[in-house]
Every structure is written in structure tokens, then in C-alpha cells.
Coordinates of C-alpha atoms and ligand atoms in Angstrom, one line a residue:
M289 CA -20.1 12.0 5.4
A290 CA -22.0 14.9 7.0
G291 CA -25.5 15.6 8.2
E292 CA -27.4 14.4 11.2
V293 CA -28.7 11.1 12.7
D294 CA -30.4 10.3 16.0
A295 CA -27.6 8.1 17.1
V296 CA -24.0 7.2 16.3
V297 CA -22.8 3.7 17.3
V298 CA -19.1 3.2 17.6
G299 CA -17.9 -0.4 17.0
A300 CA -19.5 -3.3 15.1
G301 CA -18.7 -6.2 17.4
F302 CA -21.5 -8.0 19.2
G303 CA -22.4 -4.9 21.1
G304 CA -22.5 -2.6 18.1
M305 CA -24.4 -5.0 15.9
Y306 CA -27.2 -5.5 18.3
M307 CA -27.3 -1.8 19.1
L308 CA -27.7 -0.9 15.4
Y309 CA -30.4 -3.6 15.0
K310 CA -32.4 -2.4 18.1
L311 CA -32.1 1.3 17.2
R312 CA -33.3 0.7 13.7
E313 CA -36.2 -1.5 15.0
A314 CA -37.2 1.4 17.4
G315 CA -37.3 3.8 14.4
F316 CA -34.2 5.8 15.2
S317 CA -31.9 6.9 12.4
V318 CA -28.4 5.6 13.1
Q319 CA -24.9 5.5 11.7
G320 CA -22.3 2.9 12.8
F321 CA -18.6 3.3 12.6
E322 CA -16.1 0.5 12.7
A323 CA -12.3 0.6 12.4
G324 CA -12.0 -2.9 10.9
D325 CA -13.2 -3.8 7.4
G326 CA -15.7 -6.2 8.8
V327 CA -18.0 -7.0 11.8
G328 CA -17.1 -9.1 14.8
G329 CA -15.0 -6.9 17.1
T330 CA -12.8 -9.1 19.3
W331 CA -13.4 -12.0 16.9
Y332 CA -12.4 -9.9 14.0
W333 CA -9.0 -8.8 15.5
N334 CA -8.0 -11.8 17.6
R335 CA -7.2 -14.3 14.8
Y336 CA -4.2 -15.9 16.5
P337 CA -3.9 -19.7 16.2
G338 CA -5.9 -21.4 18.9
A339 CA -8.1 -18.4 19.6
R340 CA -11.4 -19.7 21.2
C341 CA -14.1 -18.4 23.4
D342 CA -13.8 -19.6 27.0
V343 CA -17.6 -19.6 27.3
P344 CA -19.4 -22.6 25.9
S345 CA -20.6 -21.8 22.4
L346 CA -24.2 -22.6 23.0
F347 CA -24.2 -19.8 25.6
Y348 CA -22.1 -17.5 23.5
S349 CA -24.8 -16.5 21.1
Y350 CA -27.5 -13.9 21.0
T351 CA -30.7 -14.8 22.7
W352 CA -32.8 -11.9 21.2
S353 CA -33.8 -13.9 18.1
E354 CA -35.0 -17.4 18.8
E355 CA -35.0 -18.1 15.0
L356 CA -31.4 -17.1 14.9
Q357 CA -30.6 -19.4 17.8
K358 CA -32.4 -22.3 16.2
E359 CA -31.0 -22.0 12.7
W360 CA -27.3 -21.6 13.9
R361 CA -25.5 -24.8 14.7
W362 CA -22.3 -24.5 16.7
T363 CA -19.9 -27.4 15.9
E364 CA -17.9 -27.5 19.1
K365 CA -18.3 -27.1 22.9
Y366 CA -15.9 -24.1 22.7
A367 CA -16.1 -22.4 19.3
A368 CA -12.9 -21.4 17.6
Q369 CA -12.4 -17.8 16.4
P370 CA -13.2 -18.5 12.7
E371 CA -16.6 -20.0 13.6
I372 CA -17.5 -17.1 15.9
L373 CA -16.5 -14.6 13.2
T374 CA -18.7 -16.6 10.7
Y375 CA -21.5 -16.3 13.1
A376 CA -21.0 -12.5 13.4
N377 CA -21.0 -12.2 9.7
H378 CA -24.1 -14.4 9.4
V379 CA -25.9 -12.0 11.9
A380 CA -24.8 -9.0 9.9
D381 CA -26.2 -10.4 6.7
R382 CA -29.3 -12.0 8.1
F383 CA -30.4 -8.7 9.7
D384 CA -29.0 -6.5 7.0
L385 CA -26.8 -4.5 9.3
R386 CA -23.9 -3.7 6.9
P387 CA -25.6 -0.7 5.2
M388 CA -25.7 1.0 8.6
I389 CA -21.9 0.7 9.2
A390 CA -19.0 2.8 7.8
F391 CA -16.1 0.3 7.8
E392 CA -12.4 1.1 8.0
T393 CA -13.4 4.3 9.7
R394 CA -12.1 5.2 13.1
V395 CA -13.9 7.7 15.3
L396 CA -11.5 10.4 16.4
S397 CA -13.6 12.8 18.5
A398 CA -17.0 13.4 19.9
H399 CA -17.8 16.9 21.2
F400 CA -21.1 17.8 22.9
D401 CA -22.7 20.9 21.6
E402 CA -24.7 22.2 24.6
A403 CA -26.7 24.7 22.6
A404 CA -28.0 22.0 20.3
D405 CA -28.0 19.0 22.7
R406 CA -26.2 17.1 20.1
W407 CA -22.8 15.4 19.6
R408 CA -20.5 16.3 16.8
V409 CA -18.6 13.2 15.8
T410 CA -15.6 13.2 13.6
T411 CA -13.6 10.3 12.0
D412 CA -10.3 9.7 10.4
R413 CA -12.0 9.8 7.0
G414 CA -13.1 13.3 7.4
D415 CA -16.7 12.6 8.4
E416 CA -18.5 15.1 10.6
L417 CA -21.8 14.0 11.8
M418 CA -24.2 15.5 14.3
A419 CA -26.1 13.0 16.6
R420 CA -28.4 13.3 19.5
F421 CA -26.9 10.2 21.1
V422 CA -23.6 8.4 20.9
V423 CA -23.2 4.8 22.0
M424 CA -19.7 3.5 22.6
A425 CA -19.8 -0.2 21.7
T426 CA -16.0 -0.2 21.6
G427 CA -15.4 -3.4 23.5
C428 CA -13.5 -4.1 26.7
L429 CA -10.4 -5.6 25.2
S430 CA -9.8 -3.7 22.0
T431 CA -6.6 -1.7 22.4
P432 CA -3.7 -4.2 22.2
R433 CA -0.6 -3.1 24.0
K434 CA 3.1 -3.9 23.6
P435 CA 5.0 -3.6 26.8
P436 CA 7.5 -0.9 27.3
I437 CA 10.5 -3.2 27.1
P438 CA 13.8 -1.5 25.9
G439 CA 14.2 -2.1 22.2
V440 CA 10.6 -3.2 21.8
D441 CA 10.5 -1.9 18.2
D442 CA 14.1 -3.0 17.3
F443 CA 13.3 -6.6 16.4
A444 CA 14.3 -7.1 12.7
G445 CA 12.1 -10.0 12.0
P446 CA 8.3 -10.1 11.9
T447 CA 6.5 -9.2 15.1
Y448 CA 2.8 -10.0 15.8
H449 CA 0.4 -9.1 18.5
T450 CA -2.3 -11.7 19.3
G451 CA -4.9 -9.0 19.4
A452 CA -4.1 -7.7 15.9
W453 CA -3.2 -10.9 14.1
P454 CA -2.7 -10.8 10.3
H455 CA -5.8 -11.9 8.4
E456 CA -3.9 -14.1 6.1
G457 CA -2.5 -16.1 9.0
V458 CA 1.2 -16.8 9.8
D459 CA 3.3 -19.8 8.8
F460 CA 5.9 -20.4 11.5
T461 CA 7.3 -23.5 9.8
G462 CA 11.1 -23.8 10.3
Q463 CA 11.2 -20.7 12.5
R464 CA 12.4 -20.0 16.0
V465 CA 9.5 -18.1 17.7
A466 CA 9.7 -16.0 20.9
V467 CA 6.3 -15.6 22.6
I468 CA 6.0 -13.0 25.4
G469 CA 3.0 -13.4 27.7
T470 CA 1.1 -16.2 29.2
G471 CA -2.4 -14.9 29.7
S472 CA -5.3 -16.5 27.8
S473 CA -4.0 -15.5 24.4
G474 CA -0.5 -17.0 25.1
I475 CA -1.9 -20.1 26.7
Q476 CA -4.2 -20.7 23.7
S477 CA -1.6 -19.9 21.0
I478 CA 1.6 -21.5 22.4
P479 CA 0.5 -25.1 21.8
Q480 CA -0.6 -24.3 18.2
I481 CA 2.6 -22.4 17.4
A482 CA 4.7 -25.2 19.0
R483 CA 3.2 -27.7 16.6
Q484 CA 4.4 -25.7 13.6
A485 CA 7.6 -23.9 14.6
D486 CA 11.1 -25.2 14.8
H487 CA 11.4 -23.9 18.3
V488 CA 9.3 -21.8 20.7
T489 CA 10.7 -19.9 23.6
V490 CA 8.0 -18.7 26.0
F491 CA 8.8 -15.7 28.2
Q492 CA 6.6 -16.0 31.3
R493 CA 6.4 -13.2 33.8
T494 CA 3.4 -14.5 35.8
A495 CA 2.5 -18.2 35.8
N496 CA -1.2 -18.6 35.3
Y497 CA -3.9 -21.0 36.4
S498 CA -5.4 -22.9 33.5
V499 CA -8.1 -25.6 33.3
P500 CA -8.3 -28.0 30.3
A501 CA -11.2 -27.1 28.0
N502 CA -12.0 -30.8 27.3
N503 CA -13.4 -29.4 24.1
T504 CA -15.6 -31.8 22.1
P505 CA -17.7 -31.7 19.0
L506 CA -21.4 -30.8 19.8
T507 CA -23.7 -33.7 19.2
D508 CA -27.4 -33.7 18.4
K509 CA -28.0 -34.8 22.0
D510 CA -26.1 -31.8 23.3
I511 CA -28.3 -29.5 21.3
E512 CA -31.5 -31.2 22.4
D513 CA -30.3 -30.9 26.1
F514 CA -29.6 -27.3 25.5
W515 CA -33.1 -26.6 24.2
K516 CA -34.6 -28.5 27.2
M517 CA -32.9 -26.2 29.6
Y518 CA -33.3 -23.1 27.5
P519 CA -36.3 -21.6 29.2
G520 CA -34.5 -21.9 32.6
Y521 CA -31.4 -20.4 31.1
I522 CA -33.4 -17.4 29.8
A523 CA -35.1 -17.0 33.1
M524 CA -31.8 -17.0 34.8
I525 CA -30.1 -14.4 32.5
K526 CA -33.2 -12.1 32.6
G527 CA -33.3 -12.4 36.4
P528 CA -32.0 -10.0 39.0
G529 CA -28.4 -10.7 38.1
L530 CA -25.9 -13.1 39.6
G531 CA -22.9 -11.9 41.5
F532 CA -19.4 -13.3 41.7
G533 CA -18.9 -13.8 45.4
G534 CA -20.6 -16.9 46.7
N535 CA -20.9 -18.4 50.1
P536 CA -18.2 -20.8 51.2
A537 CA -20.5 -22.4 53.9
N538 CA -21.2 -25.6 51.9
A539 CA -17.5 -26.0 51.1
L540 CA -16.4 -25.5 54.7
A541 CA -19.0 -28.0 56.0
A542 CA -17.6 -30.6 53.6
T543 CA -14.6 -32.8 54.4
P544 CA -11.3 -32.1 52.6
E545 CA -11.9 -35.4 50.6
E546 CA -15.4 -34.2 49.6
R547 CA -14.0 -30.9 48.5
R548 CA -11.3 -32.6 46.5
Q549 CA -13.7 -34.9 44.9
R550 CA -15.7 -32.0 43.6
F551 CA -12.6 -30.3 42.3
E552 CA -11.9 -33.5 40.4
E553 CA -15.4 -33.6 39.0
F554 CA -15.2 -30.0 37.8
W555 CA -11.7 -30.4 36.4
G556 CA -13.0 -33.4 34.5
V557 CA -15.8 -31.3 33.0
G558 CA -13.2 -28.6 32.2
G559 CA -13.4 -24.9 31.6
A560 CA -13.7 -21.8 33.7
G561 CA -16.7 -23.4 35.5
F562 CA -14.0 -25.0 37.7
L563 CA -14.3 -21.9 39.9
A564 CA -17.9 -22.8 40.6
A565 CA -16.9 -26.1 42.1
W566 CA -17.6 -24.5 45.5
G567 CA -19.3 -21.2 46.2
G568 CA -16.9 -18.8 47.9
I569 CA -13.6 -19.7 46.1
I570 CA -13.3 -16.1 45.3
T571 CA -14.0 -14.8 48.8
D572 CA -12.4 -17.3 51.1
L573 CA -8.7 -17.5 51.0
D574 CA -8.4 -21.0 52.6
L575 CA -10.8 -22.5 50.2
N576 CA -9.2 -20.6 47.3
T577 CA -5.8 -22.0 48.4
E578 CA -7.2 -25.5 48.3
A579 CA -8.4 -25.0 44.7
A580 CA -5.1 -23.4 43.8
D581 CA -3.2 -26.3 45.3
F582 CA -5.3 -28.7 43.3
V583 CA -4.4 -27.0 40.0
R584 CA -0.7 -26.8 41.0
E585 CA -0.8 -30.5 41.6
K586 CA -2.3 -31.1 38.2
I587 CA 0.5 -29.0 36.6
G588 CA 3.1 -31.1 38.5
E589 CA 1.5 -34.3 37.2
T590 CA 1.4 -33.1 33.6
V591 CA 4.8 -31.4 33.1
K592 CA 7.6 -33.9 33.1
D593 CA 10.6 -31.6 33.8
P594 CA 10.3 -30.7 37.5
D595 CA 12.0 -27.3 37.2
T596 CA 9.7 -26.3 34.3
A597 CA 6.7 -27.7 36.2
E598 CA 7.6 -25.6 39.3
A599 CA 8.1 -22.4 37.2
L600 CA 4.6 -23.0 35.6
K601 CA 2.9 -23.2 39.0
P602 CA 1.2 -19.9 39.9
Y603 CA 1.8 -18.8 43.5
D604 CA 1.6 -15.0 43.4
H605 CA -2.2 -14.5 43.2
P606 CA -5.3 -16.4 44.4
I607 CA -6.9 -18.6 41.7
G608 CA -9.6 -16.7 39.7
T609 CA -8.3 -13.2 40.6
K610 CA -6.7 -13.0 37.2
R611 CA -8.8 -14.3 34.4
I612 CA -8.6 -18.1 34.7
C613 CA -7.5 -19.6 31.4
V614 CA -9.0 -22.5 29.5
D615 CA -6.6 -24.4 27.4
I616 CA -6.1 -27.3 25.0
D617 CA -2.8 -29.0 25.8
Y618 CA -1.1 -26.0 27.3
F619 CA 0.9 -27.6 30.1
E620 CA 1.5 -30.8 27.9
T621 CA 3.2 -28.5 25.4
Y622 CA 6.2 -28.0 27.8
N623 CA 6.9 -31.7 27.3
R624 CA 7.8 -31.1 23.7
P625 CA 11.5 -31.0 22.9
N626 CA 11.0 -27.8 20.9
V627 CA 9.6 -25.7 23.7
T628 CA 11.6 -23.7 26.3
L629 CA 10.2 -21.8 29.2
V630 CA 12.0 -18.7 30.4
N631 CA 10.9 -17.6 33.9
L632 CA 11.1 -13.8 33.9
K633 CA 10.6 -13.7 37.6
E634 CA 14.2 -15.1 37.9
T635 CA 15.7 -13.7 34.8
P636 CA 13.8 -10.6 33.6
I637 CA 13.9 -9.4 30.0
E638 CA 16.5 -6.6 29.6
A639 CA 16.0 -5.8 26.0
I640 CA 14.7 -6.9 22.7
E641 CA 17.4 -6.9 20.1
A642 CA 17.4 -7.2 16.3
H643 CA 17.4 -11.0 16.3
A644 CA 16.9 -12.0 19.9
V645 CA 15.3 -11.4 23.3
R646 CA 17.9 -10.8 26.0
T647 CA 17.3 -11.6 29.6
S648 CA 19.5 -11.0 32.6
D649 CA 21.3 -14.3 32.0
A650 CA 21.0 -15.3 28.4
T651 CA 20.2 -14.2 24.8
Y652 CA 17.5 -16.2 23.0
E653 CA 17.7 -15.9 19.3
A654 CA 14.4 -15.7 17.4
D655 CA 13.1 -15.3 13.8
A656 CA 9.7 -14.1 14.8
L657 CA 8.3 -12.4 17.9
V658 CA 4.8 -12.8 19.3
F659 CA 3.4 -10.4 21.8
A660 CA 0.6 -12.1 23.8
T661 CA 0.8 -9.1 26.1
G662 CA -2.8 -8.1 26.4
F663 CA -4.8 -4.9 26.2
D664 CA -5.3 -1.5 27.8
A665 CA -8.5 -3.0 29.0
M666 CA -11.9 -1.4 29.5
T667 CA -10.8 2.2 29.3
G668 CA -8.0 2.4 26.7
T669 CA -10.2 2.5 23.6
L670 CA -12.6 5.1 25.1
L671 CA -9.7 7.3 26.2
A672 CA -8.1 7.2 22.8
I673 CA -11.1 9.1 21.4
D674 CA -11.2 12.9 22.2
I675 CA -14.5 12.9 24.1
R676 CA -15.6 16.3 25.4
G677 CA -18.9 16.7 27.2
A678 CA -20.8 19.6 28.8
G679 CA -18.6 22.7 29.2
G680 CA -15.8 21.0 27.2
A681 CA -14.9 18.7 30.1
T682 CA -12.9 15.8 28.7
L683 CA -13.3 12.1 29.5
K684 CA -9.6 12.0 30.1
H685 CA -9.9 14.5 32.9
A686 CA -13.0 12.9 34.3
W687 CA -11.2 9.5 34.5
A688 CA -7.8 10.8 35.6
E689 CA -8.1 8.9 38.9
G690 CA -9.8 5.9 37.3
P691 CA -12.9 5.2 35.3
K692 CA -16.2 6.5 36.8
A693 CA -19.5 5.5 35.2
Y694 CA -22.9 5.2 36.7
L695 CA -23.9 1.5 36.3
G696 CA -21.1 1.3 33.8
L697 CA -23.6 2.8 31.3
A698 CA -23.1 6.6 31.4
V699 CA -20.6 9.2 32.7
A700 CA -21.6 12.3 34.6
G701 CA -20.8 15.3 32.4
L702 CA -21.2 13.4 29.1
P703 CA -24.9 13.8 28.4
N704 CA -26.6 11.5 25.8
L705 CA -23.5 9.2 25.6
F706 CA -23.8 5.6 26.6
I707 CA -21.2 2.8 27.0
V708 CA -22.0 -0.8 26.3
T709 CA -20.5 -2.9 29.1
G710 CA -18.5 0.0 30.5
P711 CA -16.4 0.0 33.7
G712 CA -18.7 -0.4 36.7
S713 CA -20.9 -3.0 35.0
P714 CA -20.4 -6.8 35.2
S715 CA -18.9 -6.9 31.6
V716 CA -15.8 -9.0 31.5
L717 CA -16.7 -11.0 34.6
S718 CA -20.0 -12.0 33.1
N719 CA -21.0 -13.7 29.9
M720 CA -20.3 -10.8 27.6
I721 CA -23.1 -11.6 25.1
N722 CA -25.7 -11.6 27.9
S723 CA -24.4 -8.3 29.3
I724 CA -24.3 -6.7 25.9
E725 CA -27.9 -7.6 25.3
Q726 CA -29.0 -6.2 28.7
H727 CA -27.2 -2.9 28.1
V728 CA -28.4 -2.5 24.5
E729 CA -32.0 -3.1 25.6
W730 CA -31.7 -0.7 28.5
I731 CA -30.2 2.0 26.3
V732 CA -32.9 1.7 23.6
D733 CA -35.6 1.7 26.2
C734 CA -34.1 4.8 27.7
L735 CA -34.0 6.6 24.3
G736 CA -37.6 5.5 23.7
Y737 CA -38.7 6.9 27.0
M738 CA -37.0 10.2 26.2
R739 CA -38.7 10.4 22.8
E740 CA -42.0 9.6 24.4
H741 CA -41.7 12.3 27.0
G742 CA -40.0 14.9 24.9
F743 CA -36.7 14.9 26.7
T744 CA -33.6 15.8 24.7
R745 CA -30.9 15.3 27.3
I746 CA -30.0 12.7 29.9
A747 CA -26.9 12.7 32.1
A748 CA -25.8 10.7 35.0
D749 CA -25.9 12.7 38.3
A750 CA -22.4 13.1 39.6
Q751 CA -23.2 12.3 43.2
T752 CA -25.1 9.2 42.3
Q753 CA -22.2 8.1 40.1
E754 CA -19.7 8.6 43.0
E755 CA -21.9 6.4 45.2
W756 CA -22.1 3.7 42.5
V757 CA -18.3 3.8 42.0
A758 CA -17.8 3.5 45.8
H759 CA -20.2 0.6 45.9
V760 CA -18.4 -1.2 43.0
R761 CA -15.2 -0.9 45.0
R762 CA -16.7 -2.0 48.3
V763 CA -18.1 -5.1 46.7
A764 CA -14.7 -5.9 45.1
D765 CA -13.0 -5.4 48.4
K766 CA -15.0 -8.1 50.0
T767 CA -13.4 -10.6 47.5
L768 CA -9.9 -11.7 46.8
F769 CA -9.8 -9.9 43.4
P770 CA -7.9 -6.9 44.6
R771 CA -5.0 -9.2 45.6
A772 CA -3.9 -9.7 42.0
A773 CA -2.1 -7.2 39.8
S774 CA -4.6 -7.9 37.0
W775 CA -5.9 -6.0 34.0
Y776 CA -9.2 -5.9 35.9
M777 CA -7.3 -3.5 38.2
G778 CA -5.6 -1.6 35.4
A779 CA -2.3 -3.1 36.8
N780 CA -0.9 -4.2 33.5
I781 CA -0.5 -0.6 32.2
P782 CA 2.2 1.5 33.9
G783 CA 0.7 4.6 35.4
K784 CA -2.9 3.4 35.0
P785 CA -4.9 4.1 38.2
R786 CA -5.5 0.9 40.2
V787 CA -9.3 0.6 40.3
F788 CA -11.2 -2.7 40.1
M789 CA -13.3 -2.1 37.0
P790 CA -16.0 -4.8 36.6
Y791 CA -19.0 -4.9 38.9
I792 CA -19.2 -8.3 40.7
G793 CA -22.1 -7.8 43.0
S794 CA -25.5 -9.5 42.6
G795 CA -28.7 -7.8 41.5
Y796 CA -27.2 -5.6 38.8
R797 CA -29.9 -6.2 36.3
K798 CA -32.6 -5.5 38.8
K799 CA -30.8 -2.3 39.8
C800 CA -30.8 -1.1 36.1
A801 CA -34.4 -2.1 35.7
D802 CA -35.4 -0.3 38.9
V803 CA -33.6 2.9 37.8
A804 CA -35.5 2.8 34.5
A805 CA -38.8 2.1 36.2
A806 CA -38.4 5.1 38.5
G807 CA -38.0 7.4 35.5
Y808 CA -34.2 7.0 35.3
E809 CA -33.5 7.7 38.9
G810 CA -29.9 9.0 39.3
F811 CA -30.0 10.7 35.9
E812 CA -30.9 14.2 35.1
L813 CA -33.3 14.6 32.2
A814 CA -34.0 17.8 30.3
K815 CA -36.3 19.1 27.6
E816 CA -34.3 22.1 26.7
P817 CA -30.6 22.7 27.5
A818 CA -31.6 25.1 30.3
D819 CA -34.5 23.0 31.7
V820 CA -33.0 20.3 33.9
H821 CA -35.1 18.1 36.1
A822 CA -33.6 15.7 38.5
A823 CA -35.5 12.4 38.0
Ligands
LIG1172 P1 -3.5 -10.8 29.5 O1 -4.4 -11.7 30.2 O2 -3.4 -9.4 29.9 O3 -2.0 -11.4 29.5 C1 -0.9 -10.7 29.1 C2 0.3 -11.5 29.4 O4 1.5 -10.7 28.9 C3 0.5 -11.7 30.8 O5 1.1 -13.0 31.0 C4 1.5 -10.7 31.2 O6 2.2 -10.9 32.4 C5 2.4 -10.6 30.0 N1 3.1 -9.4 30.0 C6 2.7 -8.1 29.9 N2 3.7 -7.2 29.9 C7 4.8 -8.0 30.0 C8 6.2 -7.7 30.0 N3 6.6 -6.4 30.0 N4 7.1 -8.6 30.1 C9 6.7 -9.9 30.1 N5 5.4 -10.3 30.1 C10 4.5 -9.3 30.0 O7 -3.9 -10.7 27.9 P2 -4.4 -11.8 27.0 O8 -4.5 -11.3 25.6 O9 -3.7 -13.1 27.2 O10 -5.9 -12.1 27.5 C11 -6.8 -11.0 27.6 C12 -8.2 -11.5 27.8 O11 -8.7 -11.9 26.6 C13 -8.3 -12.7 28.7 O12 -8.3 -12.4 30.1 C14 -9.7 -13.2 28.3 O13 -10.7 -12.5 28.9 C15 -9.7 -13.0 26.8 P3 1.7 -10.4 33.9 O14 0.6 -11.3 34.2 O15 1.3 -9.0 33.6 O16 2.9 -10.5 34.7

């Protein structure tokens, strides 16, 4: 493919699909590229058994088409991956998005041609396309990683990564399965694998907090109730933007019994909403410890073997500072006779061998190996593309000390390039679908504004970007988040700069709207390459 379009959109997950739809609606010519052979992004790749969204289904759907909302019927409180992928495919068909997407095509580079104010985009299929704008809708968790364990590629049997699961599924019947990793993906898949396999050995480096999903089928009454509160929900998500901090005053004014009572209530409801039992759990260490104690107690009540229970209790980070997990029968699974927990804090993995995982005190034979070891989150996929902006400056160089993006939307030095839910925006600590919609709409409005006013170039101002990045850090520093070695901090990748990447302050949407209303304040707009006006 060659030629020119107004915009290239990279990725056909929920961000890319809506971006394509909106750009087409606004009359821009557009080309999408997607590495997979279908739409769905995260839900296309993460097909491991037990994969589910940890946001209730009714709130994990696009709000931009009320007809779509009304005609789609989710079957469960927390939809499983196949149902979410079916939804993504339904959206692609209903809005005729597929003709705009080149599938099984990976974007390799995007170089900005300053003389033409256009990007030259190349792919692994030999495409070379010129585009005024590039939108990276590449997802926050889209580069799976295997850990650098000695012998990691030496295992003779089949190996799987939860983030790149075979489409045809895996039958573990009769097998001894080793699972490395106990984040969300491990916690969701281990109970399912244990039901099928002969034996499962779980290698846990960090114990995690997990709250039962209490998943149920959705009833007609649930749907009716949803529509009753829908106007309020829309008003909330279109409002100034909620932050993640919260005030512990109410919790501290309550008695310990009252606090516990509320933890029980929220535990009974289930899901990540447990963290909202009291405002301030993520800012006040004492309150956080009470919540953490409560979960540790629940683990102790559930897991019968006291040593296993103790090993499963998280102590090394405050609750919520790593992604809280939402599970179905996770802790119960350790009561099965065919499941063994290996605590890597006591006996670390020394090597992966042809037929086993060897720790400092034992060798665990296995027929299959599952990596539930996560992703190079938020930056990995962007940095894997050779992105060069004005003057040939690379994104790699610009982000050498950690990701810098104004509002998580644009990077100084990379004109006319936008990121959907990039670092420095609420992204992974918000409802992703809502944040995607907000970013897509902001970007399309911006392109419309430029078209209307004859601007051909927009770039984030470097100083404004620095101030935003510092603000993102200051807000995070007021919470307990930086106390955990989490992927939010880049801590799961050796050598990755430790920077807290999501924005967790309040008022983010208002800030973006104010920037736009002020003629894109903090951005430089130009009509000709040489004609730059600070907005
Ligand atoms: P996560 O949350 O990054 O979890 C990865 C897990 O893999 C975690 O338990 C890690 O332990 C473990 N891990 C990573 N490297 C190693 C090595 N070298 N040895 C042993 N264990 C290791 O990824 P998920 O896919 O579960 O979830 C990602 C997000 O998807 C999730 O947050 C939701 O938003 C959905 P660690 O904690 O680093 O000690």
C-alpha cells in the first residue's frame, strides 16, 4: 500500500475502532493497521482460560451509540473474554469498520517529514503511507514479556504466555503444568487450569490481593436498573473527571467495627470496588493496612493449609498499589490436592530446564509452562516502533528517562501524533472504555479545529509537557502508589525508568476540555512548517 491519507490509526482494539469510526464520520480519510487478524486488541490476544474484564460488563461498553448500548445484551456481571471479543466484532461489523483496517500488518516506523508536515509510516508488509496525522491506539498492555530467567527458552514442552494465548485453546488434560506469575492473569487462569490439568505448580514471587468477583448472570432487572441510572452515569463520566485519592475523614470518624462492617459489605458485593469501601484507602496507610488485614484474614479463612495460606498473604505492598485482582475461586483452588504453591520469596527460581523449573531447593517437573508474567506496560509497544519526530528526534531518546507526554495525549517533538490513553493520562487506573472515548473525541475535535483554522501542525510545548509530567508525579507521590514495585511504575521490567505512569488526579477531563477551549493551550500550532504560533 502506498499513497496518502489524512490519518493513520495504529491498533484496532477499542481505542482504534472508535478512532476510525469518528475520523470517518468527521470526513477524514483514514487507514488503520492492526497486527492481529481481527479486531479487539487486548481481548483478541488474551484468550487464556478464565480471562474476564474486572470492570462490570454494563460499564465496559461504548457509550457513544445508545442504539448499540440498547441492542447489546451482556450475559454476566463480569463478561468473559469470548463475549467481549464477540462484542468487538459486532461493533466492527455494525459500523462497517473492517474495510478501513489492514490486518496482520505491524507498523514498523513513523518518521515525520518536516518539509511536508506529514508522517511517513511503514509496515512489515512493505506499505509506505504518508499521513498528516498518526494516532497510536496501541493499548496499554500489549507487549507481553517473558522474564529474563536463565534457560527461559530451554523448556522442551509447549510454553504459553497469557497475553498471546493460542486461538484454538489449550487442552491441559493429564498434564503437569507450571504457571509463573500471580497477577490478574495468573489469578484468573490458575483455577481454570487446575480443573483440567493433572497437576499445577504455581510459582509466586509476589502474593497479591484479590477480591472475589461474585460473578452472576445478568437479569432483566439488572438491565432495567442500569438504564434507570444511565443518565446519572453518563453525567458522571462526562463530568470533570474523578481522581483516585479520596479523603479518609469519614473512615477515620467511624469506629473500627463500622469500618469492618463496610469492608464486609463491599467484600460481599465483590470486585475491585472493594477499594471504594472507604475514601482514602489509597492515601492513608493506617486505613489501607486495615483493609489489607481484612483481605489477609479472608485468605486465612479460605485456604486450609496454614503454610500455604500464609504464603498467599500479601505483606510487601499496600492494598491497591498493584492492580487489585478480581477472582473466581482463586484462593479456594489451593485447597485442591493437585495444586502446589511455590513461594519464590523463599526459594527463587534458578533456571528453567528442558522438563522442569528449578528453584533454589527443588526441581519441579512439568509438561507445559505458562507465563502469566505481564507486559511491558504503557510504553513497550510505542517504543518498539521506530518513531522519529521533528529534526529526527526519536521517541526512544525523548523517553530515555521515562515517558513524557502532555496530558498523556501528545509528545513534544512529535507533531501531529497522538496517543490514545498514553502515559500521563488516567488510562489503566480508570475505566479504559470511558477514557478511550474521551481521548478519541478530544483528538477528533482537535483535528477538526485545525482543519477549520487552516493549521497543518500541532505539537505539545516542551515546557508545558515538563510541568504536566511533574504534576502527574506530585499527585502520585501524595498517595501510596509509589510504595509498590508495580508495572504502573515500570518496575516489572529490568532497567525501565521508575516513573508512575497513569494520572490519578481529579479534574482530568475538565483540564483537557479547557485546553481545547483555549485554542489548544500548551500546544504550538502552525499553518506552514516555518510559521509557528504558540497558542
Ligand atoms: P502482572 O500484573 O504484571 O503480573 C505478572 C506476574 O508475573 C506477577 O505476579 C509478577 O511478580 C510475576 N513475575 C514477573 N516476572 C517474574 C519472574 N522473573 N519470576 C517470577 N514471577 C515473575 O501481569 P498480568 O498479566 O497478570 O496482569 C496485567 C494487567 O492485565 C492487570 O493488572 C490488569 O489490569 C489486566 P511480581 O509482582 O513482579 O513480583
